[in-house]
């Protein structure tokens, strides 16, 4: 324990932030060995998601000391790779400490000989992803924890292609971070970087127009929630430029608030997060509800259903957008991650379009050669890869509202189109078994148990193929995951890359002859998904 106390004192001596210094001094004074051991028992690991963690003092928390080291490591990596003197563009959301972390990054980059350019205020992550290529930057940093709890923050890194980092860049940057000895050795001038004006945002908004067909209907009425994040102003500007009716706002969640007071988790997928949006929609009867997560790179959609409102799954929105783009004559590769619905492949095949599957995350999807459209089931959609090589909740909202408008002009709805797709390609029903843990060893044990004793069947369906994805496949690099192919179903099990969760992605496919068979098919799919969940839980011991 003496070693932990010594490390805490050494950290305290370097910490540039009076808040975390005060917090750490109190922990040392109180002799809180448990808390100190947790904060100084290692370091936050820099990986393909960059950094993400709870705010607080110490190397296992997100704080200015950790961010300064991360920025210095990124600068050293860029220098080693011949990028000295280039532009590094920095964006940030409205979470606690985000602006501080952005300013520290700008100072470090300036001190390392780069031209740092900071976005003018908290803005959606897709604006940063756009700005990298628009400004010809060598890298970009977005300070955000996306839809994580209020006490978290994060640090997402992009290289000059405008995509998030993938191996081996993550390991290269991590090695440079580890090589930094003392924080005082990192030059941090007080000025010298540029704070951008609205020209980059204006260029992004001009680009959003291009995702819509020039003569499409623009009549669908929406209720919109920004989920206490930074999406509102940009989305409203994009909708106004497009000529859609002005969205009705969920006022309680419209403005940025780092405490996210109305939701347990600021993620549209979490239970209760959409309750205020549903209440507003019941008052105003729009055609659809649009929600962004706090950094507005994800887009959730809800539709009227049987007298109330129903959230669409990410896979449903992903398939609807694909069908819409096909109908509009889109050419190029359609891509998705392995955890998303196989329906996209069927849609692409029928349209004669190339199709690719990638590992989980837009860092992989965005790198597909010739990409025209990519999506992931966790509410992420890339509908303009030439502009934003990442998921973008603003342009996705525009495109789904255009589709709802087109269907409305035909007297139809998004649910009608989903029915069409089920009849044409089979009902692809998806669900997720997601287990949040306090102790990460629970996840490791579940994965080990499944590897040692893979299930022979789930829900009475034979497992025809069991793949351990750590070995990679002929199409995919290695990743920590398991994939089971069943007779008429598919299951993927993996630890989350950004949260303490074990995630299991389930899909069943039921052939549908006519629309009159849909109710029966849905009942069958629901029963199979419930049974797969039950059997998989038992097999994993969770």
Short mmCIF file of C-alpha atoms in Angstrom, two decimals:
data_model
loop_
_atom_site.label_atom_id
_atom_site.label_comp_id
_atom_site.label_asym_id
_atom_site.label_seq_id
_atom_site.Cartn_x
_atom_site.Cartn_y
_atom_site.Cartn_z
CA UNK A 1 0.00 0.00 0.00
CA UNK A 2 2.96 2.28 0.64
CA UNK A 3 3.73 2.08 -3.11
CA UNK A 4 0.21 3.32 -3.98
CA UNK A 5 0.54 6.25 -1.54
CA UNK A 6 3.90 7.16 -3.10
CA UNK A 7 2.39 7.07 -6.60
CA UNK A 8 -0.52 9.21 -5.42
CA UNK A 9 1.87 11.82 -3.98
CA UNK A 10 3.90 11.86 -7.21
CA UNK A 11 0.71 12.31 -9.22
CA UNK A 12 -0.47 15.09 -6.91
CA UNK A 13 2.79 17.00 -7.42
CA UNK A 14 2.25 17.07 -11.21
CA UNK A 15 -1.53 17.51 -11.45
CA UNK A 16 -2.35 20.83 -13.23
CA UNK A 17 -6.03 20.83 -12.20
CA UNK A 18 -6.94 22.35 -8.81
CA UNK A 19 -10.17 20.31 -8.65
CA UNK A 20 -8.55 16.89 -9.02
CA UNK A 21 -5.59 17.97 -6.86
CA UNK A 22 -7.99 18.83 -4.06
CA UNK A 23 -9.89 15.58 -4.55
CA UNK A 24 -6.69 13.50 -4.42
CA UNK A 25 -5.25 15.38 -1.43
CA UNK A 26 -8.41 14.56 0.53
CA UNK A 27 -8.18 10.86 -0.37
CA UNK A 28 -4.55 10.75 0.75
CA UNK A 29 -5.33 12.62 3.96
CA UNK A 30 -8.25 10.28 4.72
CA UNK A 31 -6.04 7.25 4.08
CA UNK A 32 -8.71 5.79 1.75
CA UNK A 33 -6.65 2.81 0.67
CA UNK A 34 -9.42 1.08 -1.29
CA UNK A 35 -10.18 4.12 -3.44
CA UNK A 36 -6.50 4.96 -3.95
CA UNK A 37 -5.71 1.38 -4.94
CA UNK A 38 -8.49 1.49 -7.54
CA UNK A 39 -7.30 4.79 -9.01
CA UNK A 40 -3.59 3.92 -8.98
CA UNK A 41 -3.77 0.19 -9.70
CA UNK A 42 -2.99 0.72 -13.40
CA UNK A 43 -3.67 3.21 -16.20
CA UNK A 44 -6.65 3.81 -18.46
CA UNK A 45 -5.81 1.82 -21.57
CA UNK A 46 -5.61 3.68 -24.86
CA UNK A 47 -7.19 1.53 -27.57
CA UNK A 48 -9.22 1.76 -30.76
CA UNK A 49 -11.93 3.63 -28.84
CA UNK A 50 -9.23 6.04 -27.61
CA UNK A 51 -9.83 6.65 -23.91
CA UNK A 52 -13.04 6.55 -21.95
CA UNK A 53 -13.65 6.48 -18.22
CA UNK A 54 -14.98 8.16 -15.10
CA UNK A 55 -13.79 11.68 -14.28
CA UNK A 56 -11.51 12.00 -11.28
CA UNK A 57 -7.92 12.08 -10.06
CA UNK A 58 -5.43 9.33 -10.86
CA UNK A 59 -4.24 7.31 -13.88
CA UNK A 60 -7.37 5.10 -13.90
CA UNK A 61 -9.66 8.13 -14.32
CA UNK A 62 -10.24 10.77 -17.01
CA UNK A 63 -8.52 14.01 -16.01
CA UNK A 64 -6.26 16.72 -17.39
CA UNK A 65 -3.06 14.81 -16.55
CA UNK A 66 -4.24 11.74 -18.47
CA UNK A 67 -5.39 13.89 -21.41
CA UNK A 68 -2.11 15.82 -21.58
CA UNK A 69 -0.20 12.52 -21.74
CA UNK A 70 -2.59 11.18 -24.40
CA UNK A 71 -2.16 14.33 -26.51
CA UNK A 72 1.62 14.21 -26.12
CA UNK A 73 1.64 10.54 -27.14
CA UNK A 74 -0.48 11.29 -30.21
CA UNK A 75 1.83 14.19 -31.12
CA UNK A 76 4.90 11.96 -30.79
CA UNK A 77 3.26 9.27 -32.94
CA UNK A 78 2.35 11.79 -35.65
CA UNK A 79 5.88 13.22 -35.58
CA UNK A 80 7.43 9.76 -35.96
CA UNK A 81 5.15 9.17 -38.93
CA UNK A 82 6.26 12.32 -40.74
CA UNK A 83 3.26 14.50 -39.97
CA UNK A 84 5.09 17.30 -38.17
CA UNK A 85 3.64 20.76 -38.72
CA UNK A 86 0.27 19.53 -39.93
CA UNK A 87 -3.14 20.65 -38.74
CA UNK A 88 -4.72 18.79 -35.80
CA UNK A 89 -8.39 19.69 -35.42
CA UNK A 90 -10.04 19.33 -32.00
CA UNK A 91 -13.73 19.08 -31.16
CA UNK A 92 -15.54 18.62 -27.87
CA UNK A 93 -19.01 18.00 -26.44
CA UNK A 94 -20.70 19.69 -23.47
CA UNK A 95 -19.70 17.22 -20.75
CA UNK A 96 -17.87 18.13 -17.58
CA UNK A 97 -14.23 19.01 -18.39
CA UNK A 98 -14.62 18.59 -22.18
CA UNK A 99 -13.57 22.17 -22.96
CA UNK A 100 -10.57 21.88 -20.58
CA UNK A 101 -9.45 18.66 -22.25
CA UNK A 102 -9.80 20.25 -25.70
CA UNK A 103 -7.74 23.28 -24.64
CA UNK A 104 -5.03 21.06 -23.11
CA UNK A 105 -4.86 19.07 -26.35
CA UNK A 106 -4.51 22.27 -28.37
CA UNK A 107 -1.69 23.45 -26.10
CA UNK A 108 0.20 20.15 -26.34
CA UNK A 109 -0.16 20.02 -30.14
CA UNK A 110 1.02 23.62 -30.46
CA UNK A 111 4.01 22.90 -28.21
CA UNK A 112 4.87 19.88 -30.38
CA UNK A 113 4.97 21.97 -33.55
CA UNK A 114 1.52 21.21 -34.94
CA UNK A 115 -1.09 23.74 -36.04
CA UNK A 116 -3.95 23.13 -33.62
CA UNK A 117 -7.45 24.22 -34.63
CA UNK A 118 -10.30 24.00 -32.11
CA UNK A 119 -13.96 23.99 -33.09
CA UNK A 120 -15.72 27.16 -31.90
CA UNK A 121 -17.97 25.58 -29.26
CA UNK A 122 -19.42 22.18 -28.26
CA UNK A 123 -20.60 20.59 -31.52
CA UNK A 124 -21.67 17.13 -32.77
CA UNK A 125 -18.90 14.58 -33.28
CA UNK A 126 -19.74 14.29 -37.03
CA UNK A 127 -18.77 17.96 -37.48
CA UNK A 128 -15.30 17.11 -36.16
CA UNK A 129 -15.07 14.03 -38.41
CA UNK A 130 -16.06 16.23 -41.37
CA UNK A 131 -13.60 18.99 -40.40
CA UNK A 132 -10.58 16.65 -40.52
CA UNK A 133 -10.89 16.04 -44.25
CA UNK A 134 -12.31 19.47 -45.02
CA UNK A 135 -9.25 21.17 -43.46
CA UNK A 136 -6.74 18.58 -44.71
CA UNK A 137 -5.75 17.79 -41.11
CA UNK A 138 -3.23 15.08 -40.18
CA UNK A 139 -5.39 14.04 -37.21
CA UNK A 140 -8.44 14.92 -35.19
CA UNK A 141 -9.47 14.57 -31.56
CA UNK A 142 -13.01 14.57 -30.23
CA UNK A 143 -13.48 14.95 -26.48
CA UNK A 144 -16.69 13.02 -25.77
CA UNK A 145 -18.07 10.06 -23.87
CA UNK A 146 -21.00 9.83 -26.30
CA UNK A 147 -23.92 8.23 -24.43
CA UNK A 148 -22.04 7.13 -21.28
CA UNK A 149 -23.18 8.18 -17.77
CA UNK A 150 -22.70 11.82 -16.64
CA UNK A 151 -19.52 11.15 -14.65
CA UNK A 152 -17.66 9.82 -17.71
CA UNK A 153 -15.65 11.49 -20.41
CA UNK A 154 -13.56 10.25 -23.31
CA UNK A 155 -10.98 11.01 -25.94
CA UNK A 156 -11.56 9.77 -29.48
CA UNK A 157 -8.75 9.95 -32.05
CA UNK A 158 -8.99 10.14 -35.84
CA UNK A 159 -6.17 10.16 -38.37
CA UNK A 160 -6.03 12.26 -41.53
CA UNK A 161 -8.34 10.00 -43.55
CA UNK A 162 -11.16 11.15 -41.25
CA UNK A 163 -11.70 7.67 -39.77
CA UNK A 164 -11.20 6.59 -36.16
CA UNK A 165 -7.93 4.82 -35.43
CA UNK A 166 -7.53 1.06 -35.85
CA UNK A 167 -4.60 -1.27 -35.09
CA UNK A 168 -1.66 -0.86 -35.27
CA UNK A 169 -2.05 2.93 -34.84
CA UNK A 170 -3.68 2.48 -31.41
CA UNK A 171 -0.75 0.43 -30.11
CA UNK A 172 1.72 2.90 -31.62
CA UNK A 173 0.06 5.85 -29.89
CA UNK A 174 -0.25 3.88 -26.60
CA UNK A 175 3.50 3.13 -26.68
CA UNK A 176 4.28 6.84 -27.11
CA UNK A 177 1.96 7.71 -24.19
CA UNK A 178 3.75 5.14 -21.99
CA UNK A 179 7.12 6.66 -22.94
CA UNK A 180 6.26 10.07 -21.44
CA UNK A 181 8.11 10.35 -18.15
CA UNK A 182 7.14 13.58 -16.41
CA UNK A 183 4.19 15.84 -17.23
CA UNK A 184 6.49 18.83 -16.81
CA UNK A 185 8.49 17.62 -19.83
CA UNK A 186 5.49 18.21 -22.11
CA UNK A 187 5.61 21.75 -23.59
CA UNK A 188 2.24 23.48 -23.15
CA UNK A 189 2.25 27.09 -24.36
CA UNK A 190 -0.55 29.36 -23.19
CA UNK A 191 -1.52 30.41 -26.73
CA UNK A 192 -0.72 29.83 -30.38
CA UNK A 193 -3.60 27.66 -31.53
CA UNK A 194 -6.54 28.73 -33.67
CA UNK A 195 -10.16 28.78 -32.54
CA UNK A 196 -12.15 28.19 -35.71
CA UNK A 197 -15.15 30.29 -36.71
CA UNK A 198 -18.39 28.92 -38.12
CA UNK A 199 -16.99 28.39 -41.64
CA UNK A 200 -16.36 24.68 -40.98
CA UNK A 201 -19.86 24.22 -39.54
CA UNK A 202 -21.35 26.07 -42.53
CA UNK A 203 -19.43 23.75 -44.89
CA UNK A 204 -20.74 20.71 -42.99
CA UNK A 205 -24.32 22.02 -43.18
CA UNK A 206 -23.95 22.71 -46.92
CA UNK A 207 -22.88 19.10 -47.29
CA UNK A 208 -25.96 17.79 -45.42
CA UNK A 209 -28.16 19.02 -48.27
CA UNK A 210 -26.44 16.53 -50.57
CA UNK A 211 -27.82 13.47 -48.76
CA UNK A 212 -31.35 14.31 -49.96
CA UNK A 213 -32.78 13.88 -53.44
CA UNK A 214 -33.26 17.32 -55.04
CA UNK A 215 -37.00 16.94 -55.68
CA UNK A 216 -38.03 14.76 -52.72
CA UNK A 217 -41.10 15.47 -50.56
CA UNK A 218 -40.24 17.28 -47.29
CA UNK A 219 -43.53 17.02 -45.40
CA UNK A 220 -42.93 14.64 -42.46
CA UNK A 221 -43.46 16.24 -39.07
CA UNK A 222 -41.08 15.33 -36.26
CA UNK A 223 -40.62 15.56 -32.52
CA UNK A 224 -36.92 15.87 -31.67
CA UNK A 225 -34.85 15.32 -28.53
CA UNK A 226 -31.17 16.19 -28.20
CA UNK A 227 -30.94 14.09 -24.98
CA UNK A 228 -29.25 17.00 -23.14
CA UNK A 229 -26.49 16.95 -25.74
CA UNK A 230 -25.11 19.15 -28.51
CA UNK A 231 -27.30 18.14 -31.45
CA UNK A 232 -30.17 20.64 -31.34
CA UNK A 233 -28.79 23.71 -33.10
CA UNK A 234 -27.08 21.77 -35.89
CA UNK A 235 -30.08 19.51 -36.50
CA UNK A 236 -32.51 22.43 -36.56
CA UNK A 237 -30.24 24.27 -39.01
CA UNK A 238 -30.01 21.19 -41.25
CA UNK A 239 -33.80 20.66 -41.20
CA UNK A 240 -34.42 24.34 -41.98
CA UNK A 241 -32.01 24.26 -44.94
CA UNK A 242 -33.74 21.12 -46.22
CA UNK A 243 -37.20 22.68 -45.97
CA UNK A 244 -38.69 20.16 -43.54
CA UNK A 245 -41.29 21.36 -41.01
CA UNK A 246 -39.47 22.66 -37.93
CA UNK A 247 -39.15 19.79 -35.42
CA UNK A 248 -41.11 20.10 -32.18
CA UNK A 249 -38.52 20.02 -29.40
CA UNK A 250 -38.57 18.03 -26.19
CA UNK A 251 -37.88 21.22 -24.22
CA UNK A 252 -36.65 19.48 -21.05
CA UNK A 253 -33.83 17.78 -23.02
CA UNK A 254 -33.13 20.41 -25.70
CA UNK A 255 -30.17 22.27 -24.17
CA UNK A 256 -26.76 20.83 -23.28
CA UNK A 257 -26.57 19.73 -19.64
CA UNK A 258 -23.61 17.59 -18.50
CA UNK A 259 -25.64 16.20 -15.59
CA UNK A 260 -28.33 14.70 -17.91
CA UNK A 261 -30.99 15.30 -15.25
CA UNK A 262 -33.99 13.63 -16.93
CA UNK A 263 -32.41 10.28 -17.85
CA UNK A 264 -30.61 7.49 -16.00
CA UNK A 265 -28.39 6.92 -19.06
CA UNK A 266 -28.36 9.47 -21.93
CA UNK A 267 -28.77 6.75 -24.54
CA UNK A 268 -32.01 6.51 -26.58
CA UNK A 269 -31.79 2.70 -26.33
CA UNK A 270 -31.95 2.70 -22.51
CA UNK A 271 -35.32 2.17 -20.77
CA UNK A 272 -37.00 5.47 -19.89
CA UNK A 273 -34.67 7.68 -21.95
CA UNK A 274 -37.39 8.34 -24.56
CA UNK A 275 -40.31 8.81 -22.16
CA UNK A 276 -40.39 12.62 -22.49
CA UNK A 277 -40.20 12.35 -26.28
CA UNK A 278 -43.14 9.92 -26.30
CA UNK A 279 -45.13 12.31 -24.08
CA UNK A 280 -44.43 15.21 -26.45
CA UNK A 281 -45.44 13.09 -29.44
CA UNK A 282 -48.73 12.11 -27.79
CA UNK A 283 -49.49 15.85 -27.48
CA UNK A 284 -48.49 16.83 -31.03
CA UNK A 285 -49.11 13.69 -33.17
CA UNK A 286 -46.05 13.95 -35.49
CA UNK A 287 -45.14 11.42 -38.18
CA UNK A 288 -42.03 10.27 -36.33
CA UNK A 289 -39.77 10.97 -33.35
CA UNK A 290 -36.06 11.63 -33.90
CA UNK A 291 -33.52 11.39 -31.07
CA UNK A 292 -29.79 11.99 -31.07
CA UNK A 293 -27.44 10.79 -28.38
CA UNK A 294 -25.48 13.54 -26.56
CA UNK A 295 -22.73 13.94 -29.19
CA UNK A 296 -25.25 13.47 -32.03
CA UNK A 297 -23.41 10.76 -33.91
CA UNK A 298 -26.29 8.31 -33.36
CA UNK A 299 -29.90 8.63 -34.44
CA UNK A 300 -32.92 6.90 -32.91
CA UNK A 301 -36.35 6.76 -34.53
CA UNK A 302 -39.81 6.04 -33.11
CA UNK A 303 -43.06 5.69 -35.05
CA UNK A 304 -46.81 5.61 -34.31
CA UNK A 305 -47.94 2.06 -33.62
CA UNK A 306 -51.31 0.72 -32.43
CA UNK A 307 -52.37 4.00 -30.84
CA UNK A 308 -49.03 4.75 -29.19
CA UNK A 309 -45.33 4.94 -30.08
CA UNK A 310 -42.74 2.29 -30.81
CA UNK A 311 -38.97 2.62 -31.00
CA UNK A 312 -37.47 1.16 -34.15
CA UNK A 313 -34.46 -1.04 -33.63
CA UNK A 314 -31.20 0.12 -35.12
CA UNK A 315 -31.36 -2.80 -37.54
CA UNK A 316 -34.82 -1.69 -38.69
CA UNK A 317 -33.66 1.88 -39.36
CA UNK A 318 -30.53 0.51 -41.05
CA UNK A 319 -32.61 -1.60 -43.42
CA UNK A 320 -35.08 1.23 -44.12
CA UNK A 321 -32.28 3.63 -45.06
CA UNK A 322 -30.70 0.97 -47.29
CA UNK A 323 -34.00 0.32 -49.08
CA UNK A 324 -34.47 4.07 -49.53
CA UNK A 325 -30.99 4.52 -51.02
CA UNK A 326 -31.53 1.56 -53.36
CA UNK A 327 -34.81 3.06 -54.51
CA UNK A 328 -32.98 6.33 -55.19
CA UNK A 329 -30.46 4.48 -57.38
CA UNK A 330 -27.45 4.59 -55.05
CA UNK A 331 -24.32 2.81 -56.29
CA UNK A 332 -21.31 1.62 -54.30
CA UNK A 333 -20.63 -0.75 -51.43
CA UNK A 334 -23.16 -1.33 -48.63
CA UNK A 335 -21.42 -2.35 -45.39
CA UNK A 336 -22.23 -3.21 -41.80
CA UNK A 337 -20.56 -4.79 -38.80
CA UNK A 338 -20.95 -8.48 -37.99
CA UNK A 339 -23.34 -7.73 -35.09
CA UNK A 340 -25.88 -6.07 -37.39
CA UNK A 341 -28.77 -7.72 -39.24
CA UNK A 342 -28.01 -9.91 -42.25
CA UNK A 343 -30.97 -8.23 -43.99
CA UNK A 344 -28.63 -5.56 -45.38
CA UNK A 345 -26.79 -8.24 -47.32
CA UNK A 346 -30.05 -9.49 -48.83
CA UNK A 347 -31.09 -5.97 -49.84
CA UNK A 348 -27.70 -5.30 -51.45
CA UNK A 349 -27.66 -8.64 -53.26
CA UNK A 350 -31.15 -8.11 -54.72
CA UNK A 351 -30.08 -4.64 -55.91
CA UNK A 352 -26.87 -6.00 -57.45
CA UNK A 353 -24.70 -3.96 -55.08
CA UNK A 354 -21.45 -5.09 -53.42
CA UNK A 355 -21.71 -5.86 -49.70
CA UNK A 356 -19.10 -6.09 -46.94
CA UNK A 357 -19.13 -7.22 -43.31
CA UNK A 358 -16.64 -5.72 -40.86
CA UNK A 359 -15.69 -5.98 -37.22
CA UNK A 360 -17.76 -3.95 -34.74
CA UNK A 361 -17.37 -0.20 -34.89
CA UNK A 362 -17.39 2.57 -37.45
CA UNK A 363 -13.60 2.65 -37.39
CA UNK A 364 -13.90 -0.51 -39.54
CA UNK A 365 -17.05 0.27 -41.52
CA UNK A 366 -15.70 3.68 -42.63
CA UNK A 367 -12.59 2.02 -44.10
CA UNK A 368 -14.47 -0.17 -46.60
CA UNK A 369 -13.27 0.64 -50.12
CA UNK A 370 -15.95 2.27 -52.26
CA UNK A 371 -18.35 2.65 -49.32
CA UNK A 372 -21.70 4.21 -50.20
CA UNK A 373 -23.65 3.34 -47.06
CA UNK A 374 -22.76 1.75 -43.76
CA UNK A 375 -24.61 1.13 -40.54
CA UNK A 376 -24.38 -0.58 -37.18
CA UNK A 377 -27.23 -1.84 -35.03
CA UNK A 378 -26.30 0.51 -32.15
CA UNK A 379 -28.09 3.41 -33.93
CA UNK A 380 -25.11 4.41 -36.09
CA UNK A 381 -25.53 5.28 -39.79
CA UNK A 382 -23.07 6.64 -42.34
CA UNK A 383 -25.11 7.99 -45.26
CA UNK A 384 -22.51 10.40 -46.69
CA UNK A 385 -19.11 8.67 -46.47
CA UNK A 386 -17.42 11.21 -48.72
CA UNK A 387 -18.30 13.94 -46.22
CA UNK A 388 -18.17 12.12 -42.87
CA UNK A 389 -16.31 8.81 -42.54
CA UNK A 390 -18.07 7.96 -39.31
CA UNK A 391 -21.59 7.59 -38.04
CA UNK A 392 -23.61 10.80 -38.29
CA UNK A 393 -26.88 11.29 -36.43
CA UNK A 394 -27.70 14.55 -38.23
CA UNK A 395 -27.58 13.33 -41.85
CA UNK A 396 -29.24 10.04 -40.83
CA UNK A 397 -32.11 12.06 -39.31
CA UNK A 398 -32.49 13.99 -42.57
CA UNK A 399 -32.54 10.83 -44.66
CA UNK A 400 -35.06 8.93 -42.52
CA UNK A 401 -37.31 12.04 -42.50
CA UNK A 402 -37.07 12.21 -46.29
CA UNK A 403 -38.08 8.55 -46.48
CA UNK A 404 -41.02 9.12 -44.10
CA UNK A 405 -42.08 12.08 -46.28
CA UNK A 406 -41.92 10.00 -49.47
CA UNK A 407 -43.97 7.22 -47.90
CA UNK A 408 -46.44 9.76 -46.47
CA UNK A 409 -47.05 11.08 -50.00
CA UNK A 410 -48.04 7.51 -50.95
CA UNK A 411 -50.29 7.12 -47.90
CA UNK A 412 -47.81 4.71 -46.32
CA UNK A 413 -45.49 4.59 -43.28
CA UNK A 414 -42.08 3.31 -42.27
CA UNK A 415 -43.77 0.24 -40.74
CA UNK A 416 -45.43 -0.52 -44.11
CA UNK A 417 -42.00 -0.52 -45.77
CA UNK A 418 -40.62 -2.83 -43.06
CA UNK A 419 -43.48 -5.22 -43.86
CA UNK A 420 -42.54 -5.07 -47.55
CA UNK A 421 -38.95 -5.95 -46.73
CA UNK A 422 -40.05 -8.89 -44.56
CA UNK A 423 -42.18 -10.33 -47.35
CA UNK A 424 -39.44 -9.80 -49.92
CA UNK A 425 -36.46 -11.08 -47.91
CA UNK A 426 -37.89 -12.94 -44.90
CA UNK A 427 -38.58 -11.51 -41.43
CA UNK A 428 -35.21 -10.63 -39.90
CA UNK A 429 -35.91 -10.17 -36.19
CA UNK A 430 -33.10 -9.06 -33.89
CA UNK A 431 -32.65 -8.68 -30.16
CA UNK A 432 -29.84 -8.23 -27.69
CA UNK A 433 -28.88 -9.79 -24.39
CA UNK A 434 -26.78 -7.17 -22.62
CA UNK A 435 -25.36 -7.73 -19.14
CA UNK A 436 -23.81 -4.75 -17.30
CA UNK A 437 -21.27 -5.80 -14.64
CA UNK A 438 -19.36 -4.17 -11.80
CA UNK A 439 -16.59 -6.76 -12.00
CA UNK A 440 -15.03 -7.26 -15.45
CA UNK A 441 -13.92 -10.77 -14.48
CA UNK A 442 -17.58 -11.85 -14.83
CA UNK A 443 -17.31 -11.14 -18.56
CA UNK A 444 -14.00 -12.98 -18.87
CA UNK A 445 -15.45 -16.03 -17.09
CA UNK A 446 -18.54 -16.08 -19.33
CA UNK A 447 -16.39 -15.94 -22.49
CA UNK A 448 -14.09 -18.67 -21.14
CA UNK A 449 -17.05 -20.88 -20.27
CA UNK A 450 -18.54 -20.53 -23.77
CA UNK A 451 -15.16 -21.30 -25.36
CA UNK A 452 -14.68 -24.41 -23.25
CA UNK A 453 -18.25 -25.68 -23.62
CA UNK A 454 -19.87 -24.16 -26.74
CA UNK A 455 -23.61 -24.83 -26.95
CA UNK A 456 -24.71 -27.57 -29.38
CA UNK A 457 -28.14 -25.98 -29.77
CA UNK A 458 -30.06 -22.87 -28.71
CA UNK A 459 -33.87 -22.67 -28.57
CA UNK A 460 -33.96 -26.14 -30.12
CA UNK A 461 -32.05 -24.94 -33.21
CA UNK A 462 -28.85 -26.84 -33.95
CA UNK A 463 -25.61 -24.83 -33.88
CA UNK A 464 -24.23 -25.65 -37.34
CA UNK A 465 -21.06 -23.61 -36.91
CA UNK A 466 -19.22 -22.18 -33.88
CA UNK A 467 -16.43 -19.66 -34.55
CA UNK A 468 -13.94 -18.19 -32.09
CA UNK A 469 -13.26 -14.81 -33.66
CA UNK A 470 -9.98 -14.33 -31.74
CA UNK A 471 -8.50 -16.50 -34.50
CA UNK A 472 -9.85 -14.21 -37.23
CA UNK A 473 -11.56 -15.47 -40.39
CA UNK A 474 -10.76 -15.30 -44.09
CA UNK A 475 -12.65 -11.94 -44.13
CA UNK A 476 -12.10 -10.53 -40.64
CA UNK A 477 -9.06 -9.72 -38.47
CA UNK A 478 -9.00 -11.26 -34.97
CA UNK A 479 -11.31 -9.84 -32.31
CA UNK A 480 -12.57 -11.01 -28.91
CA UNK A 481 -15.88 -12.59 -29.87
CA UNK A 482 -17.80 -15.78 -30.58
CA UNK A 483 -20.17 -16.39 -33.49
CA UNK A 484 -22.71 -19.18 -33.65
CA UNK A 485 -24.55 -19.98 -36.86
CA UNK A 486 -27.80 -21.86 -36.27
CA UNK A 487 -30.42 -23.29 -38.54
CA UNK A 488 -32.36 -20.05 -39.21
CA UNK A 489 -30.59 -17.89 -36.62
CA UNK A 490 -27.29 -16.26 -35.68
CA UNK A 491 -25.71 -15.30 -32.34
CA UNK A 492 -22.60 -13.18 -31.63
CA UNK A 493 -21.17 -12.75 -28.13
CA UNK A 494 -18.56 -10.08 -27.34
CA UNK A 495 -17.40 -7.79 -24.53
CA UNK A 496 -18.33 -4.15 -25.16
CA UNK A 497 -15.44 -1.94 -26.23
CA UNK A 498 -16.71 1.15 -24.41
CA UNK A 499 -18.75 -0.03 -21.39
CA UNK A 500 -18.52 -2.78 -18.70
CA UNK A 501 -21.00 -4.99 -20.55
CA UNK A 502 -21.18 -8.43 -22.13
CA UNK A 503 -23.22 -8.07 -25.30
CA UNK A 504 -24.97 -10.87 -27.17
CA UNK A 505 -26.52 -10.08 -30.55
CA UNK A 506 -29.32 -12.36 -31.71
CA UNK A 507 -31.03 -12.68 -35.08
CA UNK A 508 -33.65 -15.09 -36.36
CA UNK A 509 -34.88 -15.25 -39.95
CA UNK A 510 -38.41 -16.50 -40.65
CA UNK A 511 -39.58 -16.96 -44.26
CA UNK A 512 -42.76 -14.98 -45.04
CA UNK A 513 -44.93 -15.91 -48.03
CA UNK A 514 -47.48 -13.08 -47.91
CA UNK A 515 -48.36 -10.10 -45.70
CA UNK A 516 -51.05 -12.18 -44.01
CA UNK A 517 -48.29 -14.43 -42.62
CA UNK A 518 -46.46 -11.58 -40.88
CA UNK A 519 -48.23 -11.78 -37.50
CA UNK A 520 -47.55 -15.50 -37.23
CA UNK A 521 -43.91 -14.99 -38.25
CA UNK A 522 -43.45 -12.26 -35.65
CA UNK A 523 -44.95 -14.41 -32.89
CA UNK A 524 -42.61 -17.26 -33.88
CA UNK A 525 -39.60 -14.90 -34.01
CA UNK A 526 -40.37 -13.43 -30.56
CA UNK A 527 -40.62 -16.92 -29.05
CA UNK A 528 -37.35 -18.04 -30.66
CA UNK A 529 -35.47 -14.92 -29.54
CA UNK A 530 -36.71 -15.33 -25.96
CA UNK A 531 -35.67 -18.98 -25.95
CA UNK A 532 -32.23 -18.21 -27.43
CA UNK A 533 -31.71 -15.57 -24.72
CA UNK A 534 -32.65 -18.05 -21.99
CA UNK A 535 -30.44 -20.85 -23.33
CA UNK A 536 -27.50 -18.54 -24.02
CA UNK A 537 -27.68 -17.09 -20.50
CA UNK A 538 -27.52 -20.60 -19.10
CA UNK A 539 -24.62 -21.60 -21.36
CA UNK A 540 -22.63 -18.46 -20.42
CA UNK A 541 -23.52 -18.66 -16.73
CA UNK A 542 -24.82 -15.09 -16.62
#
